[in-house]
Structure formats: C-alpha cells, structure tokens
Short mmCIF file of N, CA and C in Angstrom, two decimals:
data_model
loop_
_atom_site.label_atom_id
_atom_site.label_comp_id
_atom_site.label_asym_id
_atom_site.label_seq_id
_atom_site.Cartn_x
_atom_site.Cartn_y
_atom_site.Cartn_z
N UNK A 1 18.19 -12.66 6.87
CA UNK A 1 16.76 -12.41 6.97
C UNK A 1 16.41 -11.04 6.37
N UNK A 2 17.27 -10.04 6.60
CA UNK A 2 17.01 -8.70 6.06
C UNK A 2 16.95 -8.72 4.54
N UNK A 3 17.83 -9.51 3.92
CA UNK A 3 17.85 -9.60 2.46
C UNK A 3 16.55 -10.22 1.95
N UNK A 4 16.07 -11.26 2.64
CA UNK A 4 14.82 -11.92 2.24
C UNK A 4 13.64 -10.95 2.35
N UNK A 5 13.58 -10.19 3.45
CA UNK A 5 12.51 -9.21 3.63
C UNK A 5 12.56 -8.18 2.51
N UNK A 6 13.73 -7.69 2.19
CA UNK A 6 13.89 -6.71 1.11
C UNK A 6 13.49 -7.27 -0.24
N UNK A 7 13.91 -8.50 -0.52
CA UNK A 7 13.60 -9.11 -1.82
C UNK A 7 12.10 -9.35 -1.98
N UNK A 8 11.49 -9.99 -1.01
CA UNK A 8 10.05 -10.29 -1.09
C UNK A 8 9.26 -8.99 -1.14
N UNK A 9 9.60 -8.03 -0.29
CA UNK A 9 8.89 -6.75 -0.30
C UNK A 9 9.04 -6.03 -1.62
N UNK A 10 10.23 -6.07 -2.21
CA UNK A 10 10.46 -5.41 -3.50
C UNK A 10 9.67 -6.05 -4.63
N UNK A 11 9.66 -7.38 -4.68
CA UNK A 11 8.90 -8.08 -5.72
C UNK A 11 7.41 -7.77 -5.59
N UNK A 12 6.88 -7.89 -4.38
CA UNK A 12 5.45 -7.64 -4.19
C UNK A 12 5.10 -6.17 -4.38
N UNK A 13 6.02 -5.28 -4.05
CA UNK A 13 5.81 -3.86 -4.27
C UNK A 13 5.64 -3.57 -5.76
N UNK A 14 6.54 -4.09 -6.58
CA UNK A 14 6.44 -3.88 -8.01
C UNK A 14 5.25 -4.58 -8.63
N UNK A 15 4.93 -5.76 -8.12
CA UNK A 15 3.84 -6.55 -8.67
C UNK A 15 2.48 -5.98 -8.31
N UNK A 16 2.31 -5.57 -7.05
CA UNK A 16 1.01 -5.15 -6.55
C UNK A 16 0.83 -3.64 -6.44
N UNK A 17 1.91 -2.88 -6.54
CA UNK A 17 1.81 -1.43 -6.45
C UNK A 17 1.49 -0.93 -5.05
N UNK A 18 1.87 -1.69 -4.03
CA UNK A 18 1.54 -1.30 -2.67
C UNK A 18 2.66 -0.54 -1.99
N UNK A 19 3.75 -0.31 -2.69
CA UNK A 19 4.84 0.46 -2.10
C UNK A 19 5.69 -0.32 -1.12
N UNK A 20 5.28 -1.49 -0.75
CA UNK A 20 6.08 -2.32 0.14
C UNK A 20 5.85 -2.08 1.61
N UNK A 21 5.33 -0.90 1.99
CA UNK A 21 5.16 -0.58 3.40
C UNK A 21 4.27 -1.54 4.14
N UNK A 22 3.24 -2.02 3.46
CA UNK A 22 2.33 -2.97 4.10
C UNK A 22 3.02 -4.30 4.36
N UNK A 23 4.14 -4.52 3.70
CA UNK A 23 4.92 -5.75 3.89
C UNK A 23 6.17 -5.50 4.72
N UNK A 24 6.89 -4.45 4.37
CA UNK A 24 8.17 -4.16 5.05
C UNK A 24 7.98 -3.90 6.54
N UNK A 25 7.00 -3.08 6.88
CA UNK A 25 6.84 -2.69 8.28
C UNK A 25 6.49 -3.89 9.17
N UNK A 26 5.45 -4.66 8.84
CA UNK A 26 5.18 -5.83 9.69
C UNK A 26 6.34 -6.83 9.72
N UNK A 27 6.99 -7.02 8.59
CA UNK A 27 8.12 -7.97 8.55
C UNK A 27 9.25 -7.50 9.46
N UNK A 28 9.56 -6.21 9.43
CA UNK A 28 10.64 -5.72 10.29
C UNK A 28 10.26 -5.77 11.76
N UNK A 29 9.00 -5.44 12.08
CA UNK A 29 8.56 -5.45 13.47
C UNK A 29 8.49 -6.89 14.00
N UNK A 30 7.89 -7.78 13.22
CA UNK A 30 7.65 -9.14 13.70
C UNK A 30 8.85 -10.08 13.53
N UNK A 31 9.58 -9.94 12.44
CA UNK A 31 10.67 -10.87 12.16
C UNK A 31 12.04 -10.35 12.59
N UNK A 32 12.23 -9.04 12.50
CA UNK A 32 13.55 -8.47 12.79
C UNK A 32 13.58 -7.72 14.12
N UNK A 33 12.45 -7.65 14.83
CA UNK A 33 12.35 -7.00 16.13
C UNK A 33 12.76 -5.53 16.10
N UNK A 34 12.35 -4.84 15.03
CA UNK A 34 12.64 -3.41 14.87
C UNK A 34 11.44 -2.65 15.45
N UNK A 35 11.66 -1.58 16.24
CA UNK A 35 10.54 -0.78 16.76
C UNK A 35 9.70 -0.19 15.61
N UNK A 36 8.41 0.00 15.86
CA UNK A 36 7.46 0.44 14.83
C UNK A 36 7.91 1.73 14.13
N UNK A 37 8.26 2.77 14.91
CA UNK A 37 8.66 4.04 14.29
C UNK A 37 9.88 3.85 13.38
N UNK A 38 10.84 3.08 13.86
CA UNK A 38 12.05 2.84 13.07
C UNK A 38 11.72 2.04 11.81
N UNK A 39 10.84 1.04 11.95
CA UNK A 39 10.45 0.22 10.80
C UNK A 39 9.77 1.09 9.74
N UNK A 40 8.90 2.00 10.19
CA UNK A 40 8.24 2.88 9.23
C UNK A 40 9.23 3.82 8.55
N UNK A 41 10.19 4.34 9.30
CA UNK A 41 11.20 5.20 8.70
C UNK A 41 12.06 4.46 7.70
N UNK A 42 12.50 3.26 8.06
CA UNK A 42 13.30 2.44 7.14
C UNK A 42 12.48 2.13 5.89
N UNK A 43 11.22 1.73 6.11
CA UNK A 43 10.36 1.39 4.98
C UNK A 43 10.21 2.57 4.02
N UNK A 44 10.01 3.75 4.55
CA UNK A 44 9.88 4.93 3.68
C UNK A 44 11.17 5.20 2.90
N UNK A 45 12.31 5.03 3.56
CA UNK A 45 13.59 5.24 2.87
C UNK A 45 13.76 4.22 1.74
N UNK A 46 13.40 2.97 2.01
CA UNK A 46 13.51 1.92 0.99
C UNK A 46 12.52 2.16 -0.13
N UNK A 47 11.33 2.58 0.23
CA UNK A 47 10.27 2.76 -0.76
C UNK A 47 10.62 3.85 -1.77
N UNK A 48 11.40 4.84 -1.37
CA UNK A 48 11.80 5.88 -2.32
C UNK A 48 12.45 5.24 -3.54
N UNK A 49 13.39 4.36 -3.29
CA UNK A 49 14.12 3.72 -4.39
C UNK A 49 13.22 2.75 -5.15
N UNK A 50 12.49 1.90 -4.42
CA UNK A 50 11.63 0.93 -5.10
C UNK A 50 10.49 1.60 -5.85
N UNK A 51 9.94 2.66 -5.29
CA UNK A 51 8.84 3.36 -5.95
C UNK A 51 9.32 4.02 -7.24
N UNK A 52 10.49 4.62 -7.22
CA UNK A 52 11.02 5.25 -8.44
C UNK A 52 11.26 4.21 -9.52
N UNK A 53 11.89 3.09 -9.16
CA UNK A 53 12.16 2.07 -10.17
C UNK A 53 10.86 1.45 -10.69
N UNK A 54 9.90 1.20 -9.79
CA UNK A 54 8.61 0.67 -10.23
C UNK A 54 7.84 1.67 -11.08
N UNK A 55 7.86 2.94 -10.69
CA UNK A 55 7.15 3.97 -11.45
C UNK A 55 7.73 4.13 -12.84
N UNK A 56 9.05 4.10 -12.95
CA UNK A 56 9.69 4.21 -14.27
C UNK A 56 9.28 3.04 -15.15
N UNK A 57 9.28 1.85 -14.58
CA UNK A 57 8.88 0.66 -15.35
C UNK A 57 7.42 0.77 -15.78
N UNK A 58 6.53 1.16 -14.87
CA UNK A 58 5.13 1.32 -15.23
C UNK A 58 4.95 2.44 -16.26
N UNK A 59 5.72 3.51 -16.15
CA UNK A 59 5.66 4.60 -17.13
C UNK A 59 6.03 4.08 -18.52
N UNK A 60 7.09 3.28 -18.58
CA UNK A 60 7.52 2.71 -19.86
C UNK A 60 6.45 1.82 -20.47
N UNK A 61 5.63 1.20 -19.64
CA UNK A 61 4.55 0.35 -20.13
C UNK A 61 3.28 1.15 -20.41
N UNK A 62 3.33 2.46 -20.20
CA UNK A 62 2.18 3.31 -20.46
C UNK A 62 1.12 3.29 -19.37
N UNK A 63 1.51 2.90 -18.16
CA UNK A 63 0.56 2.77 -17.06
C UNK A 63 0.52 3.96 -16.11
N UNK A 64 1.11 5.08 -16.50
CA UNK A 64 1.12 6.26 -15.63
C UNK A 64 0.44 7.41 -16.35
N UNK A 65 -0.61 7.93 -15.75
CA UNK A 65 -1.28 9.13 -16.25
C UNK A 65 -0.56 10.31 -15.61
N UNK A 66 0.36 10.91 -16.35
CA UNK A 66 1.24 11.94 -15.80
C UNK A 66 0.47 13.14 -15.26
N UNK A 67 -0.54 13.68 -15.94
CA UNK A 67 -1.27 14.81 -15.36
C UNK A 67 -1.92 14.48 -14.00
N UNK A 68 -2.50 13.29 -13.89
CA UNK A 68 -3.10 12.90 -12.62
C UNK A 68 -2.02 12.76 -11.55
N UNK A 69 -0.91 12.14 -11.91
CA UNK A 69 0.19 11.98 -10.95
C UNK A 69 0.70 13.34 -10.48
N UNK A 70 0.78 14.30 -11.40
CA UNK A 70 1.25 15.64 -11.03
C UNK A 70 0.32 16.30 -10.01
N UNK A 71 -0.99 16.09 -10.15
CA UNK A 71 -1.95 16.66 -9.19
C UNK A 71 -1.88 15.99 -7.84
N UNK A 72 -1.50 14.72 -7.82
CA UNK A 72 -1.47 13.96 -6.57
C UNK A 72 -0.19 14.22 -5.76
N UNK A 73 0.90 14.52 -6.44
CA UNK A 73 2.21 14.64 -5.78
C UNK A 73 2.23 15.70 -4.67
N UNK A 74 1.79 16.91 -4.95
CA UNK A 74 1.87 17.99 -3.96
C UNK A 74 1.15 17.68 -2.65
N UNK A 75 -0.15 17.35 -2.73
CA UNK A 75 -0.85 17.01 -1.49
C UNK A 75 -0.26 15.79 -0.78
N UNK A 76 0.24 14.83 -1.54
CA UNK A 76 0.83 13.63 -0.93
C UNK A 76 2.09 13.98 -0.15
N UNK A 77 2.91 14.87 -0.67
CA UNK A 77 4.13 15.28 0.03
C UNK A 77 3.78 16.00 1.33
N UNK A 78 2.84 16.93 1.26
CA UNK A 78 2.42 17.66 2.46
C UNK A 78 1.85 16.69 3.49
N UNK A 79 0.97 15.80 3.06
CA UNK A 79 0.34 14.85 3.97
C UNK A 79 1.36 13.89 4.57
N UNK A 80 2.39 13.53 3.81
CA UNK A 80 3.40 12.61 4.36
C UNK A 80 4.22 13.28 5.45
N UNK A 81 4.49 14.57 5.33
CA UNK A 81 5.20 15.30 6.38
C UNK A 81 4.33 15.36 7.64
N UNK A 82 3.05 15.65 7.45
CA UNK A 82 2.13 15.69 8.60
C UNK A 82 2.03 14.30 9.24
N UNK A 83 1.86 13.26 8.41
CA UNK A 83 1.75 11.90 8.92
C UNK A 83 2.99 11.46 9.67
N UNK A 84 4.17 11.78 9.15
CA UNK A 84 5.41 11.42 9.83
C UNK A 84 5.55 12.16 11.16
N UNK A 85 5.09 13.39 11.21
CA UNK A 85 5.13 14.14 12.46
C UNK A 85 4.20 13.53 13.51
N UNK A 86 3.00 13.15 13.08
CA UNK A 86 2.06 12.50 14.00
C UNK A 86 2.62 11.16 14.46
N UNK A 87 3.19 10.38 13.54
CA UNK A 87 3.77 9.07 13.90
C UNK A 87 4.88 9.23 14.93
N UNK A 88 5.68 10.27 14.77
CA UNK A 88 6.77 10.52 15.72
C UNK A 88 6.28 10.90 17.11
N UNK A 89 5.07 11.45 17.17
CA UNK A 89 4.51 11.87 18.47
C UNK A 89 3.79 10.73 19.19
N UNK A 90 3.45 9.67 18.47
CA UNK A 90 2.73 8.55 19.08
C UNK A 90 3.69 7.56 19.73
N UNK A 91 3.20 6.83 20.71
CA UNK A 91 3.99 5.76 21.31
C UNK A 91 4.09 4.61 20.32
N UNK A 92 5.07 3.74 20.53
CA UNK A 92 5.25 2.58 19.67
C UNK A 92 3.97 1.72 19.63
N UNK A 93 3.37 1.48 20.79
CA UNK A 93 2.16 0.66 20.87
C UNK A 93 0.98 1.31 20.13
N UNK A 94 0.79 2.61 20.34
CA UNK A 94 -0.30 3.31 19.68
C UNK A 94 -0.11 3.30 18.16
N UNK A 95 1.12 3.50 17.73
CA UNK A 95 1.40 3.50 16.29
C UNK A 95 1.16 2.12 15.69
N UNK A 96 1.52 1.07 16.41
CA UNK A 96 1.25 -0.29 15.93
C UNK A 96 -0.24 -0.53 15.79
N UNK A 97 -1.03 -0.06 16.75
CA UNK A 97 -2.48 -0.23 16.67
C UNK A 97 -3.07 0.53 15.48
N UNK A 98 -2.64 1.76 15.29
CA UNK A 98 -3.13 2.55 14.16
C UNK A 98 -2.73 1.88 12.84
N UNK A 99 -1.48 1.47 12.73
CA UNK A 99 -0.99 0.81 11.52
C UNK A 99 -1.80 -0.46 11.25
N UNK A 100 -2.00 -1.28 12.28
CA UNK A 100 -2.76 -2.51 12.13
C UNK A 100 -4.20 -2.25 11.71
N UNK A 101 -4.82 -1.24 12.30
CA UNK A 101 -6.21 -0.90 11.96
C UNK A 101 -6.32 -0.45 10.50
N UNK A 102 -5.37 0.35 10.05
CA UNK A 102 -5.39 0.82 8.66
C UNK A 102 -5.19 -0.36 7.70
N UNK A 103 -4.22 -1.22 8.00
CA UNK A 103 -3.97 -2.38 7.14
C UNK A 103 -5.21 -3.28 7.10
N UNK A 104 -5.84 -3.50 8.25
CA UNK A 104 -7.05 -4.33 8.32
C UNK A 104 -8.18 -3.71 7.51
N UNK A 105 -8.40 -2.40 7.67
CA UNK A 105 -9.45 -1.71 6.92
C UNK A 105 -9.22 -1.82 5.42
N UNK A 106 -8.01 -1.55 4.98
CA UNK A 106 -7.70 -1.61 3.54
C UNK A 106 -7.88 -3.04 3.02
N UNK A 107 -7.44 -4.01 3.80
CA UNK A 107 -7.58 -5.42 3.40
C UNK A 107 -9.05 -5.79 3.24
N UNK A 108 -9.87 -5.43 4.21
CA UNK A 108 -11.29 -5.74 4.13
C UNK A 108 -11.96 -5.03 2.95
N UNK A 109 -11.58 -3.78 2.72
CA UNK A 109 -12.14 -3.03 1.59
C UNK A 109 -11.76 -3.69 0.26
N UNK A 110 -10.53 -4.15 0.14
CA UNK A 110 -10.10 -4.80 -1.09
C UNK A 110 -10.82 -6.13 -1.29
N UNK A 111 -10.99 -6.90 -0.21
CA UNK A 111 -11.73 -8.16 -0.32
C UNK A 111 -13.17 -7.90 -0.73
N UNK A 112 -13.80 -6.93 -0.09
CA UNK A 112 -15.18 -6.59 -0.41
C UNK A 112 -15.32 -6.21 -1.88
N UNK A 113 -14.46 -5.32 -2.36
CA UNK A 113 -14.60 -4.87 -3.75
C UNK A 113 -14.27 -5.99 -4.74
N UNK A 114 -13.37 -6.91 -4.38
CA UNK A 114 -13.07 -8.01 -5.30
C UNK A 114 -14.25 -8.98 -5.40
N UNK A 115 -14.93 -9.24 -4.27
CA UNK A 115 -16.10 -10.10 -4.32
C UNK A 115 -17.25 -9.41 -5.05
N UNK A 116 -17.37 -8.13 -4.85
CA UNK A 116 -18.43 -7.37 -5.50
C UNK A 116 -18.25 -7.38 -7.01
N UNK A 117 -17.00 -7.28 -7.46
CA UNK A 117 -16.72 -7.30 -8.90
C UNK A 117 -17.03 -8.66 -9.50
N UNK A 118 -16.89 -9.73 -8.74
CA UNK A 118 -17.09 -11.06 -9.29
C UNK A 118 -18.54 -11.53 -9.22
N UNK A 119 -19.42 -10.76 -8.55
CA UNK A 119 -20.83 -11.13 -8.46
C UNK A 119 -21.48 -10.98 -9.83
N UNK A 120 -22.20 -12.01 -10.27
CA UNK A 120 -22.92 -11.87 -11.54
C UNK A 120 -24.12 -10.95 -11.37
N UNK A 121 -24.49 -10.28 -12.43
CA UNK A 121 -25.70 -9.46 -12.40
C UNK A 121 -26.90 -10.39 -12.50
N UNK A 122 -28.08 -9.86 -12.47
CA UNK A 122 -29.28 -10.70 -12.57
C UNK A 122 -29.35 -11.44 -13.90
N UNK A 123 -28.68 -10.92 -14.92
CA UNK A 123 -28.68 -11.57 -16.23
C UNK A 123 -27.70 -12.74 -16.29
N UNK A 124 -26.92 -12.92 -15.22
CA UNK A 124 -25.94 -14.02 -15.21
C UNK A 124 -24.58 -13.61 -15.73
N UNK A 125 -24.48 -12.38 -16.23
CA UNK A 125 -23.20 -11.88 -16.72
C UNK A 125 -22.51 -11.08 -15.62
N UNK A 126 -21.20 -10.83 -15.75
CA UNK A 126 -20.52 -10.01 -14.72
C UNK A 126 -21.23 -8.68 -14.54
N UNK A 127 -21.22 -8.18 -13.33
CA UNK A 127 -21.93 -6.97 -12.96
C UNK A 127 -21.21 -5.75 -13.53
N UNK A 128 -21.77 -5.06 -14.55
CA UNK A 128 -21.08 -3.91 -15.12
C UNK A 128 -21.10 -2.68 -14.22
N UNK A 129 -22.04 -2.66 -13.25
CA UNK A 129 -22.13 -1.53 -12.34
C UNK A 129 -21.17 -1.64 -11.17
N UNK A 130 -20.67 -2.84 -10.94
CA UNK A 130 -19.73 -3.04 -9.83
C UNK A 130 -18.38 -2.52 -10.26
N UNK A 131 -17.85 -1.61 -9.45
CA UNK A 131 -16.54 -1.01 -9.74
C UNK A 131 -15.68 -1.08 -8.52
N UNK A 132 -14.35 -1.01 -8.72
CA UNK A 132 -13.44 -0.92 -7.58
C UNK A 132 -13.67 0.39 -6.87
N UNK A 133 -13.59 0.37 -5.57
CA UNK A 133 -13.78 1.58 -4.76
C UNK A 133 -12.43 2.10 -4.35
#
C-alpha cells in the first residue's frame, strides 16, 4: 500500500504541481493509519526529492522563471520553519482540522476560478477578463 501511495502521489505531484502533500498526507492518515504530524513530516521529506526532480524537469521545459523562484525561496523557507513549529505544537485533531480546512478552501477556490474562466463573456466568447486567482 505504501508503494501505491508513493507512486500515485508522485505522478500527480509532477502532473499537477501540488507537491504531493495534498495527496500524501490524507492517504497516509486515512489508508496507512499514520498520525497527522508524522504524515506531514514524512510528506515533507518525500516532497524534497519529488519537488527537485519535478522542478528540474519543468526547468528543462522552460517552465521556471528563475528570478521569481529566487525571490520566493527565502520567505518560503522561513515560513516553513514557522509552520512546522506551529504544527508540532498543535494536537493531532486540531492539525487535522486545520489541514482539512486549508485543503477545502484551496479546492473551492480552484473550482471557482476554473468555472469563472470557462464563463463566456457577453459577446459569447471566452471571458478575457477572467483570470486565475
């Protein structure tokens, strides 16, 4: 089962650019009975390798704006240390609720923006003002 979770999470991580955490964590908690904090730690360790391989592949395809990535890296590292510290201080149940709420919010936002992009403008053509948020 662990191999299947890793394989599916890796494929979807590379395909969708979600890092796998949105898949790995729920799969480990629900299917493998791993505690939330441990699942998040394992997911982050796995994501290091998958993110590097996916990023290299996307870079080779010209899909990485290196200057933008350089600006994002520093704050992301600092925020990840803060986030991991907060996660370690929360109970397993509280962390599951926060994780679920964030996943739900992101899912709803993505659905909303995808429907908004597909709405025709008054002229009957795709809406040029509708953009991903």
